[in-house]
Short mmCIF file of C-alpha atoms in Angstrom, two decimals:
data_model
loop_
_atom_site.label_atom_id
_atom_site.label_comp_id
_atom_site.label_asym_id
_atom_site.label_seq_id
_atom_site.Cartn_x
_atom_site.Cartn_y
_atom_site.Cartn_z
CA MET A 1 -36.96 7.32 6.32
CA VAL A 2 -33.21 8.76 6.63
CA SER A 3 -30.95 8.36 3.72
CA ALA A 4 -27.21 8.54 3.24
CA ARG A 5 -26.04 10.18 0.41
CA PRO A 6 -26.29 8.63 -3.08
CA ALA A 7 -22.87 8.73 -3.77
CA VAL A 8 -22.04 6.82 0.18
CA ALA A 9 -25.03 4.27 -0.54
CA ALA A 10 -23.55 3.36 -3.82
CA MET A 11 -20.17 2.69 -2.62
CA PRO A 12 -19.03 -0.81 -2.35
CA ALA A 13 -17.81 -2.06 0.81
CA TYR A 14 -14.30 -2.78 1.54
CA ARG A 15 -13.18 -6.14 1.64
CA PRO A 16 -10.44 -6.71 4.13
CA GLY A 17 -8.22 -10.04 3.94
CA ARG A 18 -9.86 -12.95 5.46
CA ASN A 19 -9.44 -14.20 8.91
CA PRO A 20 -7.64 -17.59 8.94
CA ALA A 21 -8.77 -18.74 11.96
CA ASP A 22 -12.36 -18.28 10.61
CA LEU A 23 -11.32 -20.27 7.44
CA ALA A 24 -9.79 -22.84 9.30
CA ARG A 25 -12.72 -23.82 11.41
CA GLU A 26 -14.93 -23.53 8.36
CA ILE A 27 -13.12 -26.24 6.43
CA GLY A 28 -12.26 -27.93 9.17
CA VAL A 29 -8.57 -27.95 9.60
CA GLU A 30 -6.15 -26.90 12.24
CA ARG A 31 -4.36 -23.99 10.63
CA ALA A 32 -5.03 -21.64 7.37
CA VAL A 33 -2.50 -19.81 5.70
CA LYS A 34 -3.18 -16.09 5.28
CA LEU A 35 -0.98 -14.38 2.29
CA ALA A 36 -3.74 -11.62 1.50
CA SER A 37 -2.96 -8.50 3.40
CA ASN A 38 0.60 -7.63 3.02
CA GLU A 39 1.53 -8.01 6.47
CA VAL A 40 4.98 -8.78 7.42
CA ALA A 41 5.38 -12.24 9.07
CA PHE A 42 7.54 -11.05 11.41
CA PRO A 43 6.14 -10.39 15.44
CA PRO A 44 6.41 -6.99 16.71
CA LEU A 45 9.77 -5.68 17.22
CA PRO A 46 11.14 -6.04 21.04
CA ALA A 47 11.71 -2.37 21.33
CA VAL A 48 7.72 -1.81 19.98
CA LEU A 49 6.37 -4.32 22.56
CA GLN A 50 8.36 -2.61 25.45
CA ALA A 51 7.15 0.71 24.29
CA ILE A 52 3.66 -0.42 24.13
CA ALA A 53 4.06 -1.89 27.40
CA THR A 54 5.49 1.16 28.84
CA THR A 55 3.14 3.19 27.59
CA ALA A 56 -0.11 1.13 28.38
CA ALA A 57 -0.55 3.03 31.86
CA GLU A 58 -1.05 6.29 30.18
CA THR A 59 -4.25 5.05 28.08
CA ASN A 60 -6.75 6.77 30.67
CA ARG A 61 -5.25 9.84 29.26
CA TYR A 62 -5.81 10.99 25.43
CA PRO A 63 -2.94 10.81 22.75
CA ASP A 64 -0.67 13.88 21.97
CA ASN A 65 -3.13 15.03 19.24
CA GLY A 66 -0.22 16.66 17.30
CA ALA A 67 1.75 13.48 17.61
CA THR A 68 4.92 16.00 18.70
CA VAL A 69 7.74 13.54 19.18
CA LEU A 70 6.82 11.18 16.11
CA THR A 71 6.50 13.99 14.13
CA ALA A 72 9.90 15.19 15.09
CA ALA A 73 11.34 11.97 15.18
CA LEU A 74 10.05 11.50 11.36
CA ALA A 75 11.65 15.28 10.19
CA GLU A 76 14.76 14.24 11.72
CA ARG A 77 14.89 10.74 9.50
CA TYR A 78 14.17 12.49 6.36
CA GLY A 79 15.73 15.87 6.77
CA VAL A 80 12.68 17.88 6.66
CA GLN A 81 10.88 20.54 9.17
CA PRO A 82 8.01 19.26 11.57
CA ALA A 83 5.65 21.48 9.77
CA GLN A 84 6.39 19.36 6.55
CA VAL A 85 4.98 16.38 8.23
CA ALA A 86 1.29 15.08 8.85
CA VAL A 87 0.55 11.79 10.82
CA GLY A 88 -2.35 10.20 10.44
CA CYS A 89 -4.29 6.73 11.51
CA GLY A 90 -2.55 4.95 8.68
CA ALA A 91 -1.55 5.71 5.33
CA VAL A 92 -5.32 5.05 3.93
CA THR A 93 -6.67 7.79 6.29
CA VAL A 94 -4.16 10.29 5.15
CA CYS A 95 -5.46 9.79 1.79
CA GLN A 96 -8.96 10.32 2.98
CA GLN A 97 -7.93 13.69 4.64
CA LEU A 98 -6.21 14.75 1.39
CA ALA A 99 -9.20 13.96 -0.81
CA GLN A 100 -11.26 16.13 2.25
CA ALA A 101 -8.39 19.15 1.90
CA TYR A 102 -8.23 19.34 -2.05
CA ASN A 103 -11.40 18.05 -3.66
CA ASP A 104 -15.02 19.70 -3.91
CA PRO A 105 -17.71 18.22 -5.97
CA GLY A 106 -16.99 18.83 -9.66
CA THR A 107 -13.01 18.33 -9.26
CA SER A 108 -11.50 15.33 -9.90
CA ILE A 109 -8.87 12.85 -8.67
CA ALA A 110 -6.46 11.04 -11.15
CA PHE A 111 -4.50 7.62 -10.73
CA ALA A 112 -3.78 4.43 -12.48
CA TRP A 113 -6.01 1.38 -12.73
CA ARG A 114 -5.72 -1.01 -11.49
CA SER A 115 -4.21 0.17 -8.26
CA PHE A 116 -5.01 0.65 -4.68
CA GLU A 117 -8.58 -0.06 -4.49
CA MET A 118 -9.36 2.51 -2.07
CA TYR A 119 -8.52 5.78 -4.47
CA PRO A 120 -11.90 5.49 -6.16
CA LEU A 121 -13.64 5.09 -3.20
CA LEU A 122 -12.14 8.26 -1.65
CA ALA A 123 -13.15 10.20 -4.58
CA GLN A 124 -16.84 8.96 -4.14
CA VAL A 125 -16.78 10.03 -0.51
CA ALA A 126 -15.50 13.23 -1.30
CA GLY A 127 -18.10 13.66 -4.26
CA ALA A 128 -15.14 14.02 -7.15
CA ARG A 129 -14.52 12.50 -10.37
CA THR A 130 -12.06 9.93 -10.82
CA GLN A 131 -9.91 9.85 -13.90
CA GLN A 132 -8.73 6.26 -13.92
CA VAL A 133 -5.94 5.50 -16.35
CA PRO A 134 -5.44 1.84 -17.60
CA LEU A 135 -1.98 -0.22 -16.61
CA VAL A 136 0.00 -0.93 -19.69
CA PRO A 137 2.46 -4.15 -19.72
CA GLY A 138 5.53 -3.73 -18.38
CA SER A 139 6.94 -5.92 -21.16
CA PRO A 140 6.28 -6.98 -24.32
CA GLY A 141 3.38 -9.70 -24.68
CA ALA A 142 2.93 -9.31 -20.85
CA ALA A 143 -0.45 -8.27 -19.13
CA PRO A 144 -1.11 -4.79 -18.30
CA ASP A 145 0.82 -4.37 -14.95
CA THR A 146 2.32 -0.76 -15.20
CA HIS A 147 1.97 2.74 -14.76
CA ASP A 148 1.75 4.64 -18.20
CA LEU A 149 2.57 7.87 -16.64
CA PRO A 150 2.65 9.80 -20.21
CA ALA A 151 -1.11 8.66 -20.48
CA LEU A 152 -1.84 9.73 -16.95
CA ALA A 153 -0.17 13.26 -17.61
CA ALA A 154 -2.53 13.61 -20.59
CA ALA A 155 -5.38 12.73 -18.35
CA ILE A 156 -4.86 15.76 -15.90
CA ASP A 157 -7.03 18.49 -16.87
CA GLY A 158 -8.31 21.65 -15.05
CA THR A 159 -10.63 19.93 -12.60
CA THR A 160 -7.43 17.79 -11.44
CA ARG A 161 -6.82 18.61 -7.76
CA LEU A 162 -5.04 15.28 -6.88
CA VAL A 163 -2.88 12.68 -8.64
CA PHE A 164 -1.86 9.34 -6.86
CA VAL A 165 1.17 7.67 -7.92
CA CYS A 166 1.52 4.30 -6.37
CA ASN A 167 5.10 3.56 -6.50
CA PRO A 168 5.16 0.31 -6.35
CA ASN A 169 1.93 -0.05 -7.30
CA ASN A 170 -0.67 -2.25 -5.37
CA PRO A 171 -1.35 -4.55 -6.55
CA THR A 172 0.72 -5.53 -9.42
CA GLY A 173 4.09 -4.74 -7.53
CA THR A 174 5.73 -2.78 -10.44
CA ALA A 175 7.36 0.27 -10.29
CA VAL A 176 8.21 3.22 -12.56
CA ARG A 177 11.76 4.57 -12.92
CA ARG A 178 13.68 7.78 -12.00
CA ALA A 179 13.58 9.41 -15.39
CA GLU A 180 9.97 8.73 -16.24
CA LEU A 181 8.62 9.67 -12.84
CA GLU A 182 10.75 13.14 -13.17
CA ARG A 183 9.57 13.71 -16.64
CA PHE A 184 5.82 13.33 -15.30
CA LEU A 185 6.33 15.62 -12.04
CA ASP A 186 7.56 17.97 -14.30
CA GLU A 187 4.55 17.88 -16.55
CA VAL A 188 2.33 18.38 -14.05
CA PRO A 189 0.48 21.57 -13.62
CA ALA A 190 1.51 23.56 -10.12
CA ALA A 191 -2.32 23.53 -9.17
CA THR A 192 -2.25 19.67 -8.85
CA LEU A 193 -1.06 17.89 -5.87
CA VAL A 194 0.85 14.79 -6.83
CA VAL A 195 1.09 12.39 -4.06
CA LEU A 196 3.84 9.35 -4.09
CA ASP A 197 1.90 6.62 -2.60
CA GLU A 198 5.24 5.15 -1.08
CA ALA A 199 3.41 2.34 1.22
CA TYR A 200 6.16 -0.48 0.19
CA ARG A 201 9.33 1.67 -0.24
CA GLU A 202 11.39 -0.20 2.20
CA PHE A 203 10.94 -3.28 0.05
CA VAL A 204 12.33 -1.59 -3.36
CA THR A 205 15.93 -3.27 -4.45
CA ASP A 206 15.75 -1.69 -7.89
CA PRO A 207 18.31 1.42 -7.65
CA ASP A 208 16.74 2.80 -10.36
CA VAL A 209 13.35 3.06 -8.94
CA PRO A 210 13.76 6.61 -6.80
CA ASP A 211 13.08 7.61 -3.38
CA GLY A 212 10.01 9.94 -3.84
CA VAL A 213 11.49 12.28 -1.08
CA GLU A 214 14.26 13.25 -3.30
CA LEU A 215 12.16 13.86 -5.81
CA MET A 216 9.76 16.07 -3.89
CA ARG A 217 12.34 18.31 -2.87
CA GLY A 218 12.19 21.46 -4.71
CA ARG A 219 8.57 20.50 -5.97
CA PRO A 220 5.95 22.35 -4.00
CA ASN A 221 3.06 20.55 -5.31
CA VAL A 222 4.29 16.70 -4.50
CA ALA A 223 4.05 15.05 -1.44
CA VAL A 224 4.84 11.71 -0.25
CA LEU A 225 2.73 8.78 1.54
CA ARG A 226 4.26 6.22 3.91
CA THR A 227 3.10 3.83 6.07
CA PHE A 228 4.10 2.07 9.55
CA SER A 229 1.61 -0.86 8.61
CA LYS A 230 4.26 -3.07 6.07
CA ALA A 231 7.87 -3.17 6.78
CA TRP A 232 7.58 -1.68 10.24
CA GLY A 233 5.13 -4.18 11.28
CA LEU A 234 2.49 -1.98 12.69
CA ALA A 235 -0.55 -3.10 10.92
CA GLY A 236 -2.83 -3.48 14.12
CA LEU A 237 -1.60 0.09 15.37
CA ARG A 238 -2.57 2.32 12.45
CA VAL A 239 -0.05 4.84 11.79
CA GLY A 240 0.71 6.65 8.43
CA TYR A 241 2.07 9.91 7.58
CA LEU A 242 2.80 12.55 4.94
CA LEU A 243 5.75 14.26 3.71
CA ALA A 244 5.26 17.75 1.83
CA GLU A 245 7.63 19.71 0.32
CA ASP A 246 5.11 22.80 0.85
CA PRO A 247 4.17 22.82 4.55
CA ALA A 248 0.98 24.14 3.49
CA VAL A 249 -0.05 20.74 2.12
CA ALA A 250 0.79 19.09 5.50
CA ASP A 251 -1.20 21.73 7.09
CA ALA A 252 -4.41 21.31 5.17
CA VAL A 253 -3.72 17.36 5.80
CA ARG A 254 -3.49 18.15 9.50
CA ARG A 255 -6.76 20.37 9.34
CA THR A 256 -8.91 17.27 8.52
CA HIS A 257 -7.55 15.35 10.94
CA VAL A 258 -9.87 13.55 13.35
CA PRO A 259 -8.68 14.28 16.46
CA PHE A 260 -6.86 11.72 18.79
CA SER A 261 -7.14 9.12 16.13
CA VAL A 262 -3.63 8.09 16.76
CA SER A 263 -3.55 6.52 19.49
CA THR A 264 -0.89 6.76 22.56
CA LEU A 265 0.21 3.02 21.95
CA ALA A 266 0.36 3.82 18.34
CA GLN A 267 2.56 7.14 18.60
CA ALA A 268 4.99 5.20 20.93
CA ALA A 269 5.27 2.26 19.01
CA ALA A 270 6.27 3.98 15.80
CA VAL A 271 9.03 6.05 17.66
CA ALA A 272 10.45 2.92 19.13
CA ALA A 273 10.14 1.26 15.57
CA LEU A 274 12.37 3.99 13.83
CA ALA A 275 14.88 3.69 16.39
CA SER A 276 15.16 -0.06 15.35
CA GLU A 277 15.63 0.63 11.60
CA ASP A 278 18.28 -1.89 11.39
CA GLU A 279 16.65 -4.41 12.34
CA VAL A 280 14.10 -3.58 10.15
CA ARG A 281 16.06 -3.50 7.02
CA ALA A 282 17.23 -6.88 8.01
CA ARG A 283 13.32 -8.10 8.03
CA CYS A 284 13.24 -6.19 4.92
CA ALA A 285 16.22 -8.36 3.52
CA ALA A 286 14.92 -11.59 4.56
CA VAL A 287 11.36 -10.58 2.70
CA VAL A 288 13.62 -9.81 -0.40
CA ALA A 289 15.06 -12.78 -0.28
CA GLU A 290 11.98 -14.88 0.16
CA ARG A 291 10.30 -12.76 -2.41
CA ALA A 292 13.06 -13.72 -5.18
CA ARG A 293 12.59 -17.27 -4.41
CA LEU A 294 8.72 -17.27 -4.34
CA THR A 295 8.83 -15.41 -7.88
CA ALA A 296 11.00 -18.02 -9.20
CA GLU A 297 9.28 -21.10 -8.12
CA LEU A 298 5.94 -19.32 -9.66
CA ARG A 299 8.11 -18.81 -13.14
CA ARG A 300 9.19 -22.58 -12.90
CA ARG A 301 5.29 -23.53 -12.88
CA GLY A 302 4.72 -21.54 -16.24
CA LEU A 303 3.08 -18.68 -14.60
CA ALA A 304 3.90 -14.78 -15.93
CA VAL A 305 5.09 -13.07 -12.45
CA ALA A 306 6.48 -9.71 -13.03
CA ASP A 307 9.70 -8.44 -10.88
CA SER A 308 7.94 -7.56 -7.63
CA GLN A 309 9.29 -4.21 -5.81
CA ALA A 310 6.96 -4.67 -3.12
CA ASN A 311 6.57 -7.51 -0.53
CA PHE A 312 3.94 -9.61 -2.70
CA VAL A 313 3.84 -10.89 -6.07
CA TRP A 314 1.25 -10.72 -8.78
CA LEU A 315 -0.44 -13.19 -10.67
CA PRO A 316 -2.35 -12.01 -13.74
CA LEU A 317 -4.45 -14.76 -14.05
CA GLY A 318 -7.50 -13.13 -16.06
CA GLU A 319 -10.72 -14.43 -15.99
CA ARG A 320 -9.69 -17.58 -13.87
CA THR A 321 -8.49 -15.60 -10.86
CA THR A 322 -11.90 -16.00 -8.82
CA ASP A 323 -11.75 -19.55 -9.44
CA VAL A 324 -8.26 -20.09 -8.55
CA ALA A 325 -8.40 -18.26 -5.37
CA ALA A 326 -11.79 -20.06 -4.08
CA ALA A 327 -9.61 -23.43 -4.90
CA LEU A 328 -6.70 -21.97 -2.76
CA GLU A 329 -8.98 -21.45 0.19
CA ALA A 330 -10.63 -24.84 0.08
CA ARG A 331 -6.82 -25.86 0.65
CA ALA A 332 -6.74 -23.68 3.70
CA VAL A 333 -4.63 -20.62 2.04
CA ILE A 334 -5.75 -17.02 1.64
CA THR A 335 -4.78 -14.47 -1.32
CA ARG A 336 -6.05 -11.49 -2.64
CA PRO A 337 -8.26 -12.01 -5.62
CA PHE A 338 -9.32 -9.07 -8.40
CA ALA A 339 -11.82 -10.69 -10.34
CA GLY A 340 -11.00 -10.64 -13.97
CA GLU A 341 -7.35 -9.50 -13.56
CA GLY A 342 -4.88 -11.31 -11.24
CA LEU A 343 -4.12 -12.77 -7.65
CA ARG A 344 -2.01 -10.59 -5.29
CA VAL A 345 0.07 -13.30 -3.01
CA THR A 346 1.80 -11.52 0.03
CA VAL A 347 5.46 -12.77 0.26
CA GLY A 348 5.10 -14.86 3.70
CA THR A 349 7.51 -17.49 5.68
CA PRO A 350 9.34 -19.77 3.63
CA GLU A 351 7.06 -22.41 5.13
CA GLU A 352 3.98 -20.51 4.57
CA ASP A 353 4.96 -19.98 0.87
CA ASP A 354 5.54 -23.54 0.86
CA VAL A 355 2.26 -24.58 1.65
CA PHE A 356 0.80 -21.89 -0.86
CA LEU A 357 2.93 -23.54 -3.82
CA GLY A 358 1.89 -27.03 -2.60
CA ALA A 359 -1.72 -25.67 -2.88
CA LEU A 360 -1.43 -23.97 -5.99
CA ASP A 361 0.23 -27.04 -7.38
CA GLU A 362 -2.79 -29.03 -6.55
CA VAL A 363 -5.12 -26.52 -8.36
CA LEU A 364 -3.15 -25.99 -11.52
CA THR A 365 -2.88 -29.74 -12.08
CA SER A 366 -6.71 -29.84 -11.65
CA GLU A 367 -7.21 -27.31 -14.36
CA PRO A 368 -7.45 -28.01 -18.15
CA ALA A 369 -4.11 -28.47 -19.88
CA GLY A 370 -2.56 -25.25 -21.26
CA ALA A 371 -4.54 -23.10 -18.35
CA ALA A 372 -1.34 -22.57 -16.08
CA GLY A 373 0.65 -20.25 -18.43
CA THR A 374 -2.20 -17.94 -19.30
#
């Protein structure tokens, strides 16, 4: 019998957000609301649709393996050289390329926990160990939701090849500030690569949450990871990218790239999206305004919701998480539970969020007295 590597056989399957049409059919309703996957609710940008339509006639040919036009556009936007840019099939694939490029068995990857759920899986595939550093409360008496950068720095040892800092953090939405992040980067050994995972950067409004590209400059062991899947509205086309101060880092990522994995349509769409940045910024502003409203409504219901810098909010429900998520699904609302910890809720349209709040009110009123604020 042919068997997979033990590390692969033991891996849990990644669980994407549930399809709302499937849930609607299952429970016999006309429509379900999906607030689980941190997608933006807006349709694709007009320029993106035009670029896809124009490029569709070229799909009998392989894509540009080097994503030359997109790489040049990203280099111009961020003020770097094309050699400092690596493009991949979504940011998570770039994460996997990083693990393949820098980790051998016996090495390790360090990150906060809870954070992006793929980090430990990527280490497992690479045969590397994980160094998971628990989150700490961002405010006195709150649930753990914030990076403990001093502890993360202390966890780094001679085996640590990669450190991921998810800022803002997924799934808690919290972010670390400039001074503490600069101190952390200055402490990390030169032989360890720090990847600032900024998938939600476009939704940041706190001026003290730094732009990772600024902190990257002058630090050859720092790289920045971003994506077109969130603010740019291209989740279905899969385009992520890495910016590296040291071109050798981007080169290592490109060497582990699966050929032709960023499609012709995806490349054209990303270039068109970059050219529509004003529209993207307006959409992000609308998401931020709705985030503030949703946060205020949740707090009005007695829920301890931290300030989010992303396009989702985090409800630290502890042991109630799974039950609340199931009860919401029974009411045609899909959220993202992390068992025993909390519920991540994507900021949707005002109408979608009102549906969620109404369902949540029903769930909370059916719970034992005093449970809502825990």
